[in-house]
């Protein structure tokens, strides 16, 4: 019998995971999995601080892609009202409100297959305006060329979001208008110019546990772990091909959050879409499993999000606090990592 791995063993940053290794962690007894995830979490983060981002849809609907979960695809009859690119002053007003409510990062999403160069310049003006408000900036605009990624980096963008969505094996069941490799290529362009990466996936689309392990492997084996890893629970939007997907076992969702934390211990693991359908108890388990970032605000692009007041009430009950922006405007949370690591080892 192989020796039981030390809890600290899980904190070593690796990029060579096999699907079998990851599935073995996913299969652990729940309490063992939670212990390992919590141990990994405490090595790099204050476990009682949660980073808060706000997401704004700056261009809504009429997307030519066919992502099976998405209300914004022009190919699905979801009744979503299309909106063209928002004026910059409205975007900046929304960013100011987000900052007042405690957000440290402002994410802007546009439903494009890819931005044209003209679109990109319009978004860059927004990025510069949000940056000037003292917020971190993130955009999600679809596929990017290397030159576009460079332009965004030069304009001062902090993060680019581009999700892998699911495993390479299951991907074709969800999207046919772009390939898994297209997604990896965009992530490579982002990384190559030094932008921070936000990339994760969606659970509950009918994928198997092995698919979940395979998706996590893709993320963990990237040359650098994404700084931010959103784990989404499918929101079953009427009119989309995935509207009748089976409900995912909530413990399975928590397991995936825990494994993401173990594989990518220095990344922010974010609870994203689907949080409005989660009970307080389920969200608390996700925080215990190592989730330390949320979207805050009443809407996520086009689907409902947990209400801000409910978040504040839950945080108060759990003794959690919003992570504040580092005064030097570097990474939130970076300052306490080493101290917390030592404390965690002594405590356990
Ligand atoms: S997920 Fe993005 S790319 Fe896919 S249909 Fe929706 S807006 Fe378009």
PDB file of C-alpha atoms in Angstrom, residues 65 67 163-183 211:
ATOM      1  CA  UNK A  65     -21.582  31.139 -31.061  1.00  0.00           C
ATOM      2  CA  UNK A  67     -22.650  27.512 -26.424  1.00  0.00           C
ATOM      3  CA  UNK A 163     -13.268  29.670 -19.669  1.00  0.00           C
ATOM      4  CA  UNK A 164     -12.477  26.156 -20.845  1.00  0.00           C
ATOM      5  CA  UNK A 165     -16.063  25.280 -19.870  1.00  0.00           C
ATOM      6  CA  UNK A 166     -15.658  21.481 -19.681  1.00  0.00           C
ATOM      7  CA  UNK A 167     -13.362  18.579 -20.557  1.00  0.00           C
ATOM      8  CA  UNK A 168     -11.931  18.253 -24.076  1.00  0.00           C
ATOM      9  CA  UNK A 169     -13.822  14.935 -24.327  1.00  0.00           C
ATOM     10  CA  UNK A 170     -17.259  16.407 -23.491  1.00  0.00           C
ATOM     11  CA  UNK A 171     -16.720  19.770 -25.165  1.00  0.00           C
ATOM     12  CA  UNK A 172     -18.326  18.837 -28.507  1.00  0.00           C
ATOM     13  CA  UNK A 173     -21.614  18.090 -26.705  1.00  0.00           C
ATOM     14  CA  UNK A 174     -21.807  21.711 -25.579  1.00  0.00           C
ATOM     15  CA  UNK A 175     -20.219  23.893 -28.273  1.00  0.00           C
ATOM     16  CA  UNK A 176     -19.609  23.290 -31.967  1.00  0.00           C
ATOM     17  CA  UNK A 177     -18.716  26.740 -33.315  1.00  0.00           C
ATOM     18  CA  UNK A 178     -15.245  26.898 -31.793  1.00  0.00           C
ATOM     19  CA  UNK A 179     -12.878  24.176 -30.725  1.00  0.00           C
ATOM     20  CA  UNK A 180     -11.280  23.360 -27.415  1.00  0.00           C
ATOM     21  CA  UNK A 181      -7.941  24.144 -29.055  1.00  0.00           C
ATOM     22  CA  UNK A 182      -9.246  27.629 -29.982  1.00  0.00           C
ATOM     23  CA  UNK A 183      -9.764  28.218 -26.279  1.00  0.00           C
ATOM     24  CA  UNK A 211     -15.008  14.844 -17.391  1.00  0.00           C
TER      25      UNK A 211
END
